[in-house]
Coordinates of C-alpha atoms in Angstrom, one line a residue:
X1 CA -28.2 -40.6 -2.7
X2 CA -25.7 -43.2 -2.4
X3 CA -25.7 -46.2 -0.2
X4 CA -23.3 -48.4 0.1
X5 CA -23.5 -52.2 2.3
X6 CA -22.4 -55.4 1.1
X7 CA -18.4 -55.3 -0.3
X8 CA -16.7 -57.7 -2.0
X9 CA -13.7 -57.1 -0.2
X10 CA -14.6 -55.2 3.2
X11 CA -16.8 -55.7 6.2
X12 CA -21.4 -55.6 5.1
X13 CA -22.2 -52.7 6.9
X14 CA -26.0 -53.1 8.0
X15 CA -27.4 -49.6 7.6
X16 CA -25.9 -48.1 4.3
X17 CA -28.8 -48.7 2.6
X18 CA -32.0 -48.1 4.3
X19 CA -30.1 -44.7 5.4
X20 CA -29.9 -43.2 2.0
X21 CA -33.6 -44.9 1.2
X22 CA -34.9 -43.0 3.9
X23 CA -33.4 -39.7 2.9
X24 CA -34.3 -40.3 -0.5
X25 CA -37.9 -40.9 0.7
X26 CA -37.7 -37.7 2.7
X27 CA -37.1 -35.6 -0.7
X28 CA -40.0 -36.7 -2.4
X29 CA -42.5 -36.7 0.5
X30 CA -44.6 -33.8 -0.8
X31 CA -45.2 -32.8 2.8
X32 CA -41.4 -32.7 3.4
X33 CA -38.6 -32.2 0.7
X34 CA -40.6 -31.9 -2.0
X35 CA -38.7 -32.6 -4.7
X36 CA -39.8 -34.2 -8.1
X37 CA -39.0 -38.0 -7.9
X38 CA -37.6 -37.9 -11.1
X39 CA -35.2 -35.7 -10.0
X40 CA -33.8 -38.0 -7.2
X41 CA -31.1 -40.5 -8.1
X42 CA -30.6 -43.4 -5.7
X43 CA -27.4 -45.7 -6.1
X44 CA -27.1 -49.1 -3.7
X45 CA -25.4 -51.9 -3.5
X46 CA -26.7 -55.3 -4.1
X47 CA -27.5 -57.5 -1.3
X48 CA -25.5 -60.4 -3.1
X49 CA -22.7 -59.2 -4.5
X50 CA -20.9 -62.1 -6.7
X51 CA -17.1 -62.9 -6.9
X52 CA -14.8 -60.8 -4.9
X53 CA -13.2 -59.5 -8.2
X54 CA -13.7 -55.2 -7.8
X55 CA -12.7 -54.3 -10.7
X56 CA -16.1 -55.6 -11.9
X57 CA -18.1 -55.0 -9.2
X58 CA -21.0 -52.2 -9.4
X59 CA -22.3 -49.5 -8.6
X60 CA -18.5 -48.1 -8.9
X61 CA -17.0 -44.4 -9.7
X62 CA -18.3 -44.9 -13.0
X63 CA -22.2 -45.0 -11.9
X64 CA -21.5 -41.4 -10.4
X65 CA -20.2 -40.0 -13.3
X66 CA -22.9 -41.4 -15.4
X67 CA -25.5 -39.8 -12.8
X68 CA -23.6 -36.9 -13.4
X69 CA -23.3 -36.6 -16.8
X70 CA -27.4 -37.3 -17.5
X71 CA -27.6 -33.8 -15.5
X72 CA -26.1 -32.7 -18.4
X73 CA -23.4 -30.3 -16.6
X74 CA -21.6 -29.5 -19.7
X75 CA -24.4 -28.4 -21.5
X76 CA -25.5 -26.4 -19.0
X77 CA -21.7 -25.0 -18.0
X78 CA -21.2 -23.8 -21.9
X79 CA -24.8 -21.8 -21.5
X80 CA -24.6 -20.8 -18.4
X81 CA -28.1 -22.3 -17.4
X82 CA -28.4 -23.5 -13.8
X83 CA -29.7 -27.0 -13.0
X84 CA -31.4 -26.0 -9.9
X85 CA -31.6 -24.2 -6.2
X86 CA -30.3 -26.7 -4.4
X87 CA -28.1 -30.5 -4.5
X88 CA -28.3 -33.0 -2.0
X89 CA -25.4 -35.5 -1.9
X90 CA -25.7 -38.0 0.0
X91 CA -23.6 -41.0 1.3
X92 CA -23.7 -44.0 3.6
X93 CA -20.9 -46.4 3.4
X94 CA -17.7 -47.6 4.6
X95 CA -15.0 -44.3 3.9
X96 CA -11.8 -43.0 4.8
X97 CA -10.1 -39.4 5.9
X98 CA -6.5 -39.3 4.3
X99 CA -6.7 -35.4 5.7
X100 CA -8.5 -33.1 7.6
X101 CA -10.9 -31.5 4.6
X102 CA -10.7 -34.9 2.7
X103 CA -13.7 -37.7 2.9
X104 CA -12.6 -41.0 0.6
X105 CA -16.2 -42.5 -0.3
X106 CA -15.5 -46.1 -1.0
X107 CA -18.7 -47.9 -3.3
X108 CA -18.7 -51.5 -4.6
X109 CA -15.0 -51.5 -6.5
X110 CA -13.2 -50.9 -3.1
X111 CA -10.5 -52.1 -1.7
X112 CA -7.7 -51.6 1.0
X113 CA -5.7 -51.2 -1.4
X114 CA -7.4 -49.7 -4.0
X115 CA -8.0 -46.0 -2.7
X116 CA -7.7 -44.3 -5.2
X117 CA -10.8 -45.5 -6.6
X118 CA -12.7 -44.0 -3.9
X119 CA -15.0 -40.7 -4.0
X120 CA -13.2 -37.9 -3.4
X121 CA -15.7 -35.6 -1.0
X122 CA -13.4 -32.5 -1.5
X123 CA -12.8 -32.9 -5.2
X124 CA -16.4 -32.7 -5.5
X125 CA -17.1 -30.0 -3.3
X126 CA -14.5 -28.3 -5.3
X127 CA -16.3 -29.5 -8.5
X128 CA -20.2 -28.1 -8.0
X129 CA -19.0 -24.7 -6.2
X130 CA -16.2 -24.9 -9.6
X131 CA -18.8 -25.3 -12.2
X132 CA -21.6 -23.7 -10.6
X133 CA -25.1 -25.3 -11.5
X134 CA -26.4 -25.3 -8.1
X135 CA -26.6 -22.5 -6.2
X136 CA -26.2 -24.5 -2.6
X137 CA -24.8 -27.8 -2.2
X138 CA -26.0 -29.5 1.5
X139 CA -23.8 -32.9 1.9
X140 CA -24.9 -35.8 4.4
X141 CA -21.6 -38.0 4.6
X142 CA -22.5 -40.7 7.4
X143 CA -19.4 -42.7 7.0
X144 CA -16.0 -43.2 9.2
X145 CA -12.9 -41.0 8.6
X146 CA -10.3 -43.3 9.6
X147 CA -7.0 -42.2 8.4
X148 CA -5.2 -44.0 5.8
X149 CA -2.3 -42.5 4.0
X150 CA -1.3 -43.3 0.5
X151 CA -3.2 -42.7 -2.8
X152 CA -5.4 -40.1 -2.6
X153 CA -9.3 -40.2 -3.5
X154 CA -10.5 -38.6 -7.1
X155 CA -13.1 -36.1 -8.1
X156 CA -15.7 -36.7 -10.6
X157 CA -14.2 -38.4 -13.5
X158 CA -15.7 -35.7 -16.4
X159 CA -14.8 -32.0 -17.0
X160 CA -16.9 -29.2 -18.2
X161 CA -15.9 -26.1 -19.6
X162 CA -14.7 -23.8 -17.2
X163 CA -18.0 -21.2 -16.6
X164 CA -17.9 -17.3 -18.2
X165 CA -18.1 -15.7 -14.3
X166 CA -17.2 -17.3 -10.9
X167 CA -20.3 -18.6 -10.0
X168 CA -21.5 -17.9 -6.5
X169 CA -22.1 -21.4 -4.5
X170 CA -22.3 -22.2 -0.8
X171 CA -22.8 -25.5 0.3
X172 CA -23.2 -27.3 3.9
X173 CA -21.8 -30.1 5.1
X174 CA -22.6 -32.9 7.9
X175 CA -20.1 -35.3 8.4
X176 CA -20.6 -38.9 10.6
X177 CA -17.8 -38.5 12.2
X178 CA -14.6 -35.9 13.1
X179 CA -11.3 -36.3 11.5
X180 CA -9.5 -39.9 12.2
X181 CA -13.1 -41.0 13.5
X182 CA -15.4 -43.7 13.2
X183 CA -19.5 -42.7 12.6
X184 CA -21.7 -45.6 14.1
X185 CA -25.0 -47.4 12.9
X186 CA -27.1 -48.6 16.2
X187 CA -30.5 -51.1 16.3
X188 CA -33.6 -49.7 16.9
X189 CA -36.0 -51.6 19.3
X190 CA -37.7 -53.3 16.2
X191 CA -34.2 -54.5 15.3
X192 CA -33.8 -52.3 12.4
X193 CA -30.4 -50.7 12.1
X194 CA -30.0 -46.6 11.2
X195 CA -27.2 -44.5 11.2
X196 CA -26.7 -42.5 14.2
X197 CA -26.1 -39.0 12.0
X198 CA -28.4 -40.4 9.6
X199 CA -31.2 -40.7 12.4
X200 CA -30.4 -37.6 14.1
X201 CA -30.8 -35.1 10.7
X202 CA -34.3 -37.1 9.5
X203 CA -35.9 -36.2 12.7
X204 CA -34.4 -32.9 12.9
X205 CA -35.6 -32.3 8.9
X206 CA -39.0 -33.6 9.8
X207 CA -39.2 -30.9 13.0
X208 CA -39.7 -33.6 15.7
X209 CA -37.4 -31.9 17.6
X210 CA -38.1 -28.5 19.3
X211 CA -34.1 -27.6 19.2
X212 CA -34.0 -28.0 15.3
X213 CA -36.6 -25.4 14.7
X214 CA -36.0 -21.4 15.1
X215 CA -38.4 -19.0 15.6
X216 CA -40.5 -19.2 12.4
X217 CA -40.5 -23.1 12.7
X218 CA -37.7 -23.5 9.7
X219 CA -35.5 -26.0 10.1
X220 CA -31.8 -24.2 9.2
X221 CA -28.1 -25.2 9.0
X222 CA -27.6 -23.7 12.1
X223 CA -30.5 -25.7 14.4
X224 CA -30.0 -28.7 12.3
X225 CA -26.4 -29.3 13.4
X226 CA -27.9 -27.7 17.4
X227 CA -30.1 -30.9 17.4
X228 CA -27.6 -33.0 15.5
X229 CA -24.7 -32.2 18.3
X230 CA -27.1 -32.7 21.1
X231 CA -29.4 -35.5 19.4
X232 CA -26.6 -38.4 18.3
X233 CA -25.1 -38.3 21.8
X234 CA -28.3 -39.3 23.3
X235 CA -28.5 -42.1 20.8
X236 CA -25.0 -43.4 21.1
X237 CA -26.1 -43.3 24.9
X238 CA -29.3 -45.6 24.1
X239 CA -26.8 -48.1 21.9
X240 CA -26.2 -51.3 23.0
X241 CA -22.4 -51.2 23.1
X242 CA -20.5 -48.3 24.2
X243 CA -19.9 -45.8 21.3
X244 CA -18.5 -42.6 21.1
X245 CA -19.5 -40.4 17.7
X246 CA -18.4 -37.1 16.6
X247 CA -20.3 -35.8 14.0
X248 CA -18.3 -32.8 12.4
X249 CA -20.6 -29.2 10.6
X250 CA -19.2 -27.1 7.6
X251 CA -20.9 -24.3 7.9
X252 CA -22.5 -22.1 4.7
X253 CA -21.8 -18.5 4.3
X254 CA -25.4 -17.9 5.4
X255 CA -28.3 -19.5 7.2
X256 CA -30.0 -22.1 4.7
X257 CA -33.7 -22.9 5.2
X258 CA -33.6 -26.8 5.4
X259 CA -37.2 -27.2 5.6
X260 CA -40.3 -26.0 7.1
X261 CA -42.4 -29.2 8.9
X262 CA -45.9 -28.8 9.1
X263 CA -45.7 -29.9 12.6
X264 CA -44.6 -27.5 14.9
X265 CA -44.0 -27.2 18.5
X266 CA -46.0 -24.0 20.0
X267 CA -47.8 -22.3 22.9
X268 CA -50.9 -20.0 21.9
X269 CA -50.6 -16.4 23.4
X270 CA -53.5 -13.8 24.1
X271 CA -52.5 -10.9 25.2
X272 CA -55.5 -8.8 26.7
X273 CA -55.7 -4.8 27.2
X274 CA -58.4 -5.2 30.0
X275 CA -56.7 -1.7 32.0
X276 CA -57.8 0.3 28.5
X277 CA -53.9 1.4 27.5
X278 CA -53.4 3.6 25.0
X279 CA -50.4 2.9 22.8
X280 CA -48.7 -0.3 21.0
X281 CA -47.1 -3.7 22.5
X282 CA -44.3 -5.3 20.7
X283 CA -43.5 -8.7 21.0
X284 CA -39.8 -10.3 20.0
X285 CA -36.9 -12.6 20.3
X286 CA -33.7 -10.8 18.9
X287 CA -35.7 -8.9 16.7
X288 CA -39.4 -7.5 16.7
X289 CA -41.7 -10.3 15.7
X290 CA -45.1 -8.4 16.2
X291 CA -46.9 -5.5 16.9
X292 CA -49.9 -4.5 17.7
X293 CA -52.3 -1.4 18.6
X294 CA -53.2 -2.0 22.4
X295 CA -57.1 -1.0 21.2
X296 CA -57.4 -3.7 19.4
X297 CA -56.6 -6.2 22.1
X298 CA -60.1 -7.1 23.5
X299 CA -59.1 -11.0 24.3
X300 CA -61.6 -12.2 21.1
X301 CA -59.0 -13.1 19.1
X302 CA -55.9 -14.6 20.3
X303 CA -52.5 -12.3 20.3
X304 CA -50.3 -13.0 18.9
X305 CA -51.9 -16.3 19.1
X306 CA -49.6 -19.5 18.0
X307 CA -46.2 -18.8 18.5
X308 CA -42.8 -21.2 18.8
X309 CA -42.1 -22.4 22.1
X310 CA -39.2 -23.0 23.7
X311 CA -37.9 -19.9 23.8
X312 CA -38.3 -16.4 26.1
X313 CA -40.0 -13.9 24.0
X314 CA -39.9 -10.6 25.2
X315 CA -43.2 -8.2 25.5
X316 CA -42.9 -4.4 25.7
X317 CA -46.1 -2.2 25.8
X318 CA -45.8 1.8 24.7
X319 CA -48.1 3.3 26.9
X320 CA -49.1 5.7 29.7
X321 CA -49.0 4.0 32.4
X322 CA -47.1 0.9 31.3
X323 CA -44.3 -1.0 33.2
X324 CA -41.4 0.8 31.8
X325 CA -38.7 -2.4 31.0
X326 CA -40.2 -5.3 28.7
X327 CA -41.8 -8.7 30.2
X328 CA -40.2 -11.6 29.8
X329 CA -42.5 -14.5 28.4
X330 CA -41.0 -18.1 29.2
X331 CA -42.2 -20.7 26.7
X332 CA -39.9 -23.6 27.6
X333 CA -42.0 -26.7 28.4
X334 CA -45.1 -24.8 27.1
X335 CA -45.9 -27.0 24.4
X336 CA -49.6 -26.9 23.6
X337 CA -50.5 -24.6 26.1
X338 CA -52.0 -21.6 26.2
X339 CA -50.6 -18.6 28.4
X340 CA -52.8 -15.4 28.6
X341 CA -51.5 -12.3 29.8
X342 CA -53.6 -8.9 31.2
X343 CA -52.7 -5.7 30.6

């Protein structure tokens, strides 16, 4: 987790920091990320940086690499041991697109004219999915993309053995801001600044938002980036100046399970056979969720009791008798209600 603020040479940002503490708090809230807190490393600039010489100033490039190499990547390349599921890099600072794929992360050494110091997002994209000690990669880059030209950004500064086998890595981006772009902090109404992208994916994570969770109430790629799109345009809205982000997805290869909130947004179900069918009833969304002999639907126990709302579930009884096409069962704007349905 890196944030980024107060520069000796550029512009104090006002949100750098905070952000990436609040998604490093997020990771090791046992009732949300999860992770072991000795296994999250947060770099931030000091509130009172001294002098305005960079070459000095810290955390630099150099504090990455010596993150990276207490991972111990080399040791683990030569063996072949992998160093975990998953690796969350994040970053919150000021930053630059020289291309389309490219991200320059600029920490406490930067300068205008001193990019090629900056983190290179794409050389270390190439590096973990290279080197293989993660099996997914998600990156949060909440930063600008303006476009400067000239000396390109670098890639970690160490290199490990090249792995026996191409090792088999997807990661998932979220970027502040489309190519050329600026990403935008706002104030909240007790005057404490957050990053619009930044804001948008913690409440998404943390499943206050129906349109981040699917069906099983998991929090993926996919309806991360649905709330995301949706949720930082209603923020930029609620800014005080006018503001216009574009937040930017790289998809994975597959869906990634993000997290699953404990807090869920549902409507309770019971499904009653009070006509005495004889058969089954299915219930689904695109695929069959549940199913259920029709005997054993007396209305005592609730079926198939909580489910996600927000969505139109479709119910489809196999019976004598039976209405021949399935039901549909709208649960949009049924949170915490209960909808019960006779047979």
């Amino acid at each position: 987790m890196i944030g980024i603020e107060h520069y000796p040479q550029l512009p104090p940002l006002k949100a750098a920091v905070r952000d990436a503490s609040r998604f490093a708090k997020w990771l090791v809230d046992p009732d949300q990320g999860s992770l072991n807190p000795d296994h999250v490393r947060l770099i931030t600039s000091s509130p009172h940086p001294t002098g305005t010489d960079v070459t000095e100033a810290v955390p630099a490039h150099r504090t990455v690499t010596r993150a990276l190499n207490a991972m111990k990547i080399r040791e683990r390349t030569e063996t072949g041991e992998r160093l975990g599921r998953r690796l969350y890099f994040y970053f919150a600072g000021h930053a630059f697109g020289p291309t389309f794929d490219e991200i320059g992360m600029w920490l406490m050494d930067a300068a205008r004219d001193r990019a090629n110091v900056a983190l290179s997002f794409r050389g270390y994209r190439e590096f973990f999915r290279t080197f293989g000690v993660f099996d997914e990669v998600v990156y949060v880059m909440d930063c600008c993309r303006d476009l400067i030209r000239g000396p390109t950004a670098n890639g970690p500064q160490l290199s490990p053995p090249n792995p026996a086998s191409v090792p088999k890595v997807t990661d998932f981006a979220l970027l502040g801001a489309s190519w050329g772009d600026k990403s935008f902090e706002l104030l909240q109404q007790n005057y404490e600044p957050r990053g619009i992208l930044t804001e948008a994916i913690i409440e998404g994570l943390e499943g206050k938002a129906q349109l981040a969770l699917d069906v099983q109430n998991n929090v993926t790629s996919r309806t991360l980036w649905d709330h995301v799109r949706v949720r930082v345009g209603e923020l930029a809205e609620a800014a005080p100046v006018k503001i216009d982000p574009s937040p930017e997805p790289m998809f994975p290869n597959y869906e990634m399970i993000l997290s699953s909130p404990a807090t869920a947004f549902t409507t309770i179900v019971n499904i009653i056979n009070q006509s005495g069918l004889t058969g089954t009833v299915t219930f689904s969304l695109q695929t069959e969720l549940y199913k259920a002999d029709l005997a054993t639907l007396d209305g005592a126990t609730p079926w198939p009791g909580p489910i996600r709302s927000g969505f139109v579930y479709f119910l489809e009884v196999s019976a004598e008798g039976a209405p021949a096409d399935p039901r549909a069962l709208d649960t949009r704007n049924k949170d915490g209600k209960t909808i019960e349905i006779r047979l």
